[in-house]
Structures are given as C-alpha cells and as structure tokens.
Amino acid sequence: MKKALLAITFFIGIIYVQAQTLEELKETLAVQKDSLKAAQERVNTTQGKIDAFPGWKKGAFGTIGGSFSNFSNWYAQKSPNNKAGSIGFTANAFANLDKETFFWRNAGNINLSWIRFDDKDNPNDNSKFREATDVFNVSSLYGHKLSETFALSGLGEYRTTILNNFNNPGYLDMGVGATWTPIEDLVVVVHPLNYNLVFSKTDAVYKSSYGTKILVDYTRQIDAVSFKTNLSLFQSYKSSNLSNWTWNNSFGYTLWKMIGVGFDIGLRNNKQEALSYALAQTPAEATSFDDLDNKLQTYWVLGLSYKF
C-alpha cells in the first residue's frame, strides 16, 4: 500500500513540475514577445527618422501573373484539343528628391501582358503569343516650395504603348501651375496652363489642345502592405471630346522577404481612342463623336508581387 501511495505521489509531482515548467515557459515567451515588439518599435522610429531626411528616395514594386493549360480530347468544350496561356506583369518605380526649397518627383509605370490560344485541331489557328495589355507612363514633376504644403510647379508626362503602335497614339502633357502636399505621400497637382500634345498617324481623330491637367498620386507602405493610386486627368478647353483620364491602382502584400501577392487594376476614359477603334472596325461602329458608344476601358492583373 505504501509503495502504491509513493508511486501516486511521485507521478503527481512529475505532473506538477511539468505544469509549472510549462507555465514558466509561457511567461518567458510573453516577455520575449514584448521585447521583440519594443525592438521593432525602436527600429520603426529610427527608420522614420532616416526617411524624414531630405534627399533622394528610390523604390520599385510590381506584380507578375500567368497561367498555362493543355487539353486533349476534352469533349465538353468547343475546342477539345488546345493549349492556352497568359502572362503579364506590372512595374511601378519612383525616384524623388526633396530639398528645403524645392522637390523633384519622377515616376514610371509599365503594364504588359500576352495571351495565347492554340486550337490543335485547326491548322490555320494563330498559336503565337499576342499582346493583350500595353501601358507605358512616365512623369516628372518639379516644384518650388512656397510653404511646407504648397509649391509652384511644372509637370511633364508621357503616355503611350510600346509593344504595338508605339507613339500612335502618344500623349505628352506639359504645363505649369501649383502642387499641394497636405499629408505625407499624397501629391495633388493642378496645372491650368497645360498643353496636351497628341502624336498619331490618324490626324482626323486625334487632336492636340490646351486645357487643365490634374494629377493625384498617393504611394504608401504600411508594414507588409504597399499600395499606389494614381489619377491622371486632362480637361480640354477646346472640347470635352478631347479630354481623357486614367486611374491606376496597385496593391501588394508581402508574404516572404520581398515576395508576396499583388493586384493591379486600371480604369481609363478616352473618346479619341474609342472613336479610332470604332472607325477601324468592319463595318464601322461609329462615324463621329456624336454616335460613339464610349465604353469604360479597364484592366486588372492578379499574381505574385515583388519589391526592391
């Protein structure tokens, strides 16, 4: 009986020691987590002080997406034997200089994608990759500071395609006005003296004109999340048919080191481009701006993201 009692007492002691040890480990882990949190806060504070210093700040991030498939004797679909694929990427880069009396902000955006559909039962089918998305945009903004949030500024912005129909059309905005920076990372540009120069082989559709240029850009990174939104708008003084706007948005979430998940979406409205496309169809889908069905242009890309 005594041996049984001693054995029970021994096992209870072991269980108690283990429970006590587990509680001590949990308390130690809690202290270590608090220490890591405090250390990260100090790192963030120091990084914020470094970022606040005037000088060049450069960076880039983007999204890569793609898919590939192969079907053989898949009779449930119209083309049972086919190969298909798509690949696309976006890139956003910036180089900004901030001094006490002036700033110089430079940015670039590119979005390219290709698609392929090969019907193996159709010998006349085009099995090559073809351009699907083609967007290229660069801008340079210089400002002379009148205060911490207000500056007199000049802007140059160029937009076109590069894979197909390079500079046909191409848009070059040049103007002067004012820039407002109410909060960090937000830039609002209003240039009432702006010339929208349009390059095109189809002069009957594309026209250059004077107008107001509005540019809004917000780029931010919060921990693992990075995002950028950019609105570029031109309002023509000559005719609303010559006005246009483009709104691009990029989102990224870092999963491991510099790799993560990214999503890009773009919206665009341009009557000159819509009319040029409508006139090129057989039969023509419009004869002028008056009977044009100007639909909203959109694109989106979902895939892996990267930054450096």
Coordinates of C-alpha atoms in Angstrom, one line a residue:
M1 CA 0.0 0.0 0.0
K2 CA 2.8 2.4 0.9
K3 CA 4.5 1.7 -2.4
A4 CA 1.3 2.5 -4.3
L5 CA 1.0 5.8 -2.4
L6 CA 4.6 6.6 -3.1
A7 CA 4.1 5.9 -6.8
I8 CA 1.0 8.1 -7.0
T9 CA 2.7 10.9 -5.1
F10 CA 5.8 10.6 -7.5
F11 CA 3.6 10.9 -10.6
I12 CA 1.6 13.8 -9.2
G13 CA 4.9 15.5 -8.5
I14 CA 6.1 15.0 -12.1
I15 CA 2.8 16.4 -13.5
Y16 CA 3.1 19.4 -11.2
V17 CA 6.7 20.0 -12.2
Q18 CA 5.7 19.7 -15.9
A19 CA 2.8 22.1 -15.4
Q20 CA 4.9 24.5 -13.5
T21 CA 7.6 24.3 -16.2
L22 CA 5.0 24.9 -19.0
E23 CA 3.6 28.0 -17.2
E24 CA 7.1 29.3 -16.8
L25 CA 7.9 28.8 -20.5
K26 CA 4.6 30.7 -21.4
E27 CA 5.6 33.6 -19.1
T28 CA 9.1 33.7 -20.7
L29 CA 7.6 33.6 -24.2
A30 CA 5.3 36.5 -23.3
V31 CA 8.3 38.6 -22.1
Q32 CA 10.3 37.8 -25.2
K33 CA 7.3 38.8 -27.4
D34 CA 7.1 42.1 -25.6
S35 CA 10.8 42.6 -26.1
L36 CA 10.5 41.9 -29.8
K37 CA 7.6 44.3 -30.1
A38 CA 9.6 47.1 -28.3
A39 CA 12.6 46.4 -30.5
Q40 CA 10.5 46.6 -33.7
E41 CA 9.0 49.9 -32.5
R42 CA 12.5 51.3 -32.0
V43 CA 13.5 50.1 -35.5
N44 CA 10.4 51.8 -37.0
T45 CA 11.1 55.0 -35.1
T46 CA 14.7 55.1 -36.4
Q47 CA 13.7 54.2 -39.9
G48 CA 11.1 57.1 -39.8
K49 CA 13.9 59.5 -38.8
I50 CA 16.0 58.3 -41.7
D51 CA 13.1 58.6 -44.2
A52 CA 12.5 62.2 -42.9
F53 CA 15.9 63.4 -44.0
P54 CA 15.9 65.3 -47.3
G55 CA 17.5 63.6 -50.3
W56 CA 16.8 61.0 -53.0
K57 CA 14.3 58.3 -52.2
K58 CA 14.0 55.5 -54.7
G59 CA 12.0 52.3 -55.0
A60 CA 10.0 49.9 -57.2
F61 CA 7.4 47.2 -56.9
G62 CA 5.1 45.3 -59.2
T63 CA 3.0 42.2 -60.0
I64 CA 3.7 39.1 -62.1
G65 CA 0.8 36.9 -63.1
G66 CA 0.4 34.0 -65.6
S67 CA -1.3 30.7 -66.3
F68 CA -0.8 27.8 -68.7
S69 CA -3.1 24.9 -69.7
N70 CA -3.2 22.0 -72.1
F71 CA -6.3 20.0 -73.0
S72 CA -6.5 16.7 -75.0
N73 CA -9.8 15.2 -76.1
W74 CA -11.8 17.3 -73.6
Y75 CA -15.0 17.0 -75.5
A76 CA -17.1 19.0 -73.0
Q77 CA -15.7 22.2 -74.6
K78 CA -15.8 23.7 -78.0
S79 CA -12.1 23.1 -78.7
P80 CA -11.3 19.7 -77.1
N81 CA -7.6 19.8 -78.1
N82 CA -5.9 23.1 -77.2
K83 CA -3.0 24.8 -75.5
A84 CA -3.6 28.2 -73.8
G85 CA -1.5 30.6 -71.7
S86 CA -1.3 34.1 -70.5
I87 CA 1.5 36.0 -68.8
G88 CA 1.6 39.6 -67.6
F89 CA 3.5 42.0 -65.3
T90 CA 3.3 45.5 -64.0
A91 CA 6.1 47.6 -62.6
N92 CA 6.0 50.9 -60.6
A93 CA 9.2 52.8 -60.0
F94 CA 9.9 56.2 -58.4
A95 CA 12.9 58.5 -57.7
N96 CA 12.1 61.5 -55.6
L97 CA 14.3 64.3 -54.4
D98 CA 13.1 66.5 -51.5
K99 CA 15.1 69.6 -50.5
E100 CA 14.3 72.6 -48.2
T101 CA 13.2 74.9 -51.1
F102 CA 12.2 72.5 -53.9
F103 CA 11.3 69.0 -54.8
W104 CA 11.7 66.8 -57.9
R105 CA 9.4 63.8 -58.2
N106 CA 9.9 61.2 -61.0
A107 CA 7.7 58.1 -61.6
G108 CA 7.2 55.4 -64.1
N109 CA 4.6 52.7 -64.7
I110 CA 4.5 49.8 -67.2
N111 CA 1.9 47.1 -67.7
L112 CA 2.4 44.4 -70.3
S113 CA 0.7 41.1 -70.9
W114 CA 0.5 38.4 -73.6
I115 CA -2.1 35.7 -74.4
R116 CA -2.0 32.6 -76.4
F117 CA -4.7 30.1 -77.6
D118 CA -3.7 27.2 -79.9
D119 CA -6.5 25.1 -81.3
K120 CA -4.5 22.0 -82.2
D121 CA -7.4 20.8 -84.5
N122 CA -7.2 24.0 -86.6
P123 CA -4.0 24.2 -88.7
N124 CA -4.8 27.9 -89.5
D125 CA -5.1 28.9 -85.9
N126 CA -2.6 31.5 -84.6
S127 CA -0.7 29.7 -81.9
K128 CA 1.7 32.6 -81.1
F129 CA 1.6 34.8 -78.1
R130 CA -0.2 38.1 -78.8
E131 CA -0.2 41.4 -77.0
A132 CA -3.1 41.8 -74.7
T133 CA -2.2 44.8 -72.4
D134 CA 0.2 47.5 -73.3
V135 CA 0.6 50.5 -71.0
F136 CA 3.6 52.8 -70.5
N137 CA 3.7 56.0 -68.5
V138 CA 6.5 58.3 -67.2
S139 CA 6.2 61.6 -65.4
S140 CA 8.5 64.3 -63.9
L141 CA 7.3 67.0 -61.5
Y142 CA 9.4 69.9 -60.3
G143 CA 8.2 72.3 -57.6
H144 CA 9.5 75.4 -55.9
K145 CA 8.2 75.4 -52.3
L146 CA 6.3 78.4 -51.1
S147 CA 5.4 76.6 -47.9
E148 CA 5.5 73.1 -46.4
T149 CA 2.4 72.1 -48.3
F150 CA 2.2 74.4 -51.3
A151 CA 4.5 74.9 -54.3
L152 CA 4.6 76.4 -57.8
S153 CA 5.3 73.5 -60.2
G154 CA 5.9 72.3 -63.7
L155 CA 5.0 68.8 -65.0
G156 CA 5.9 66.7 -68.0
E157 CA 4.0 63.4 -68.5
Y158 CA 4.2 61.0 -71.4
R159 CA 1.8 58.0 -72.1
T160 CA 1.8 55.5 -74.9
T161 CA 2.1 51.8 -75.8
I162 CA 5.5 50.1 -76.5
L163 CA 4.7 46.6 -77.8
N164 CA 2.4 47.7 -80.6
N165 CA 1.7 51.1 -82.2
F166 CA 4.4 52.9 -80.3
N167 CA 3.6 56.6 -80.1
N168 CA 0.5 56.0 -82.2
P169 CA -1.2 57.5 -80.2
G170 CA 1.2 59.0 -77.7
Y171 CA 0.3 61.8 -75.3
L172 CA 2.7 64.4 -73.9
D173 CA 1.4 66.8 -71.3
M174 CA 3.4 69.9 -70.5
G175 CA 2.2 72.5 -68.1
V176 CA 2.6 74.8 -65.1
G177 CA 0.5 75.5 -62.0
A178 CA 0.6 74.5 -58.4
T179 CA 1.2 71.4 -56.3
W180 CA -0.4 70.7 -52.9
T181 CA 1.0 68.1 -50.5
P182 CA -1.4 68.2 -47.5
I183 CA -0.1 64.9 -46.0
E184 CA 3.0 62.7 -46.4
D185 CA 3.0 60.6 -49.6
L186 CA 0.0 62.5 -51.1
V187 CA 0.6 64.8 -54.1
V188 CA -2.1 66.8 -55.8
V189 CA -1.2 68.7 -59.0
V190 CA -3.4 71.3 -60.7
H191 CA -2.0 72.9 -63.8
P192 CA -4.4 75.2 -65.6
L193 CA -1.8 76.2 -68.2
N194 CA -1.2 72.8 -69.9
Y195 CA -0.8 71.6 -73.5
N196 CA -1.8 68.1 -74.4
L197 CA 0.3 67.2 -77.4
V198 CA -1.1 64.1 -79.2
F199 CA 1.1 62.1 -81.6
S200 CA -0.8 60.0 -84.1
K201 CA -0.9 58.9 -87.7
T202 CA -4.7 59.4 -87.7
D203 CA -4.9 63.2 -87.6
A204 CA -8.6 63.2 -88.4
V205 CA -9.4 61.7 -85.0
Y206 CA -6.5 62.7 -82.6
K207 CA -6.2 66.4 -81.9
S208 CA -3.9 68.4 -79.5
S209 CA -5.3 71.1 -77.3
Y210 CA -4.8 73.4 -74.3
G211 CA -6.5 72.5 -71.0
T212 CA -6.2 71.8 -67.3
K213 CA -4.0 69.0 -66.1
I214 CA -4.9 67.3 -62.7
L215 CA -2.6 64.6 -61.2
V216 CA -3.3 62.9 -57.9
D217 CA -0.7 60.4 -56.6
Y218 CA -0.7 58.5 -53.3
T219 CA 2.0 55.9 -52.5
R220 CA 2.3 54.3 -49.1
Q221 CA 3.7 51.2 -47.4
I222 CA 2.3 50.1 -44.0
D223 CA 4.2 47.1 -42.7
A224 CA 3.7 44.2 -45.2
V225 CA 1.1 46.2 -47.3
S226 CA 2.1 48.5 -50.1
F227 CA -0.2 50.4 -52.4
K228 CA -0.2 53.1 -55.0
T229 CA -3.0 55.0 -56.6
N230 CA -2.5 57.5 -59.5
L231 CA -5.1 59.6 -61.3
S232 CA -4.1 61.5 -64.4
L233 CA -6.8 63.7 -65.9
F234 CA -6.8 66.2 -68.8
Q235 CA -9.7 68.5 -69.3
S236 CA -9.6 70.2 -72.7
Y237 CA -10.6 73.8 -73.2
K238 CA -11.4 73.2 -76.8
S239 CA -13.9 70.2 -76.5
S240 CA -14.8 67.6 -74.0
N241 CA -14.2 65.0 -76.7
L242 CA -10.5 65.7 -76.4
S243 CA -10.5 65.2 -72.7
N244 CA -9.2 62.0 -71.1
W245 CA -8.4 60.4 -67.8
T246 CA -6.5 57.3 -66.5
W247 CA -6.7 55.8 -63.0
N248 CA -4.2 53.1 -62.0
N249 CA -4.1 51.3 -58.7
S250 CA -1.6 48.8 -57.4
F251 CA -1.7 46.7 -54.1
G252 CA 0.9 44.3 -52.7
Y253 CA 1.1 42.2 -49.6
T254 CA 4.5 40.7 -48.7
L255 CA 4.4 37.1 -47.6
W256 CA 8.1 36.2 -47.5
K257 CA 11.1 38.6 -47.8
M258 CA 10.4 40.7 -51.0
I259 CA 7.8 38.3 -52.5
G260 CA 4.0 38.4 -51.9
V261 CA 0.6 38.7 -53.6
G262 CA -0.2 41.7 -55.8
F263 CA -3.3 43.1 -57.5
D264 CA -3.4 45.8 -60.1
I265 CA -6.5 47.5 -61.6
G266 CA -6.8 50.3 -64.1
L267 CA -9.6 52.4 -65.5
R268 CA -9.5 54.7 -68.5
N269 CA -11.7 57.0 -70.5
N270 CA -10.6 58.4 -73.8
K271 CA -13.0 59.3 -76.6
Q272 CA -10.3 59.8 -79.2
E273 CA -9.1 56.2 -78.7
A274 CA -12.6 54.8 -78.7
L275 CA -13.5 56.6 -82.0
S276 CA -10.3 55.5 -83.7
Y277 CA -11.1 51.9 -82.8
A278 CA -14.7 52.2 -83.9
L279 CA -13.8 53.6 -87.3
A280 CA -11.3 50.7 -87.8
Q281 CA -14.0 48.0 -87.5
T282 CA -15.7 46.4 -90.4
P283 CA -18.3 47.8 -90.7
A284 CA -17.5 50.9 -88.8
E285 CA -19.2 51.1 -85.4
A286 CA -19.4 54.9 -85.4
T287 CA -19.0 57.8 -87.8
S288 CA -18.1 60.6 -85.3
F289 CA -18.1 61.5 -81.7
D290 CA -21.8 62.1 -81.9
D291 CA -22.8 58.5 -82.4
L292 CA -19.9 57.0 -80.5
D293 CA -20.5 54.4 -77.7
N294 CA -17.6 55.4 -75.5
K295 CA -17.2 52.5 -73.0
L296 CA -15.1 52.5 -69.9
Q297 CA -11.6 50.9 -70.5
T298 CA -10.4 48.5 -67.8
Y299 CA -7.7 46.0 -67.0
W300 CA -6.6 44.0 -63.9
V301 CA -3.7 41.7 -63.0
L302 CA -3.6 39.3 -60.1
G303 CA -0.4 37.4 -59.2
L304 CA 2.9 37.3 -57.4
S305 CA 4.2 40.7 -56.3
Y306 CA 7.8 41.9 -55.8
K307 CA 9.5 45.0 -54.5
F308 CA 13.0 46.3 -54.0

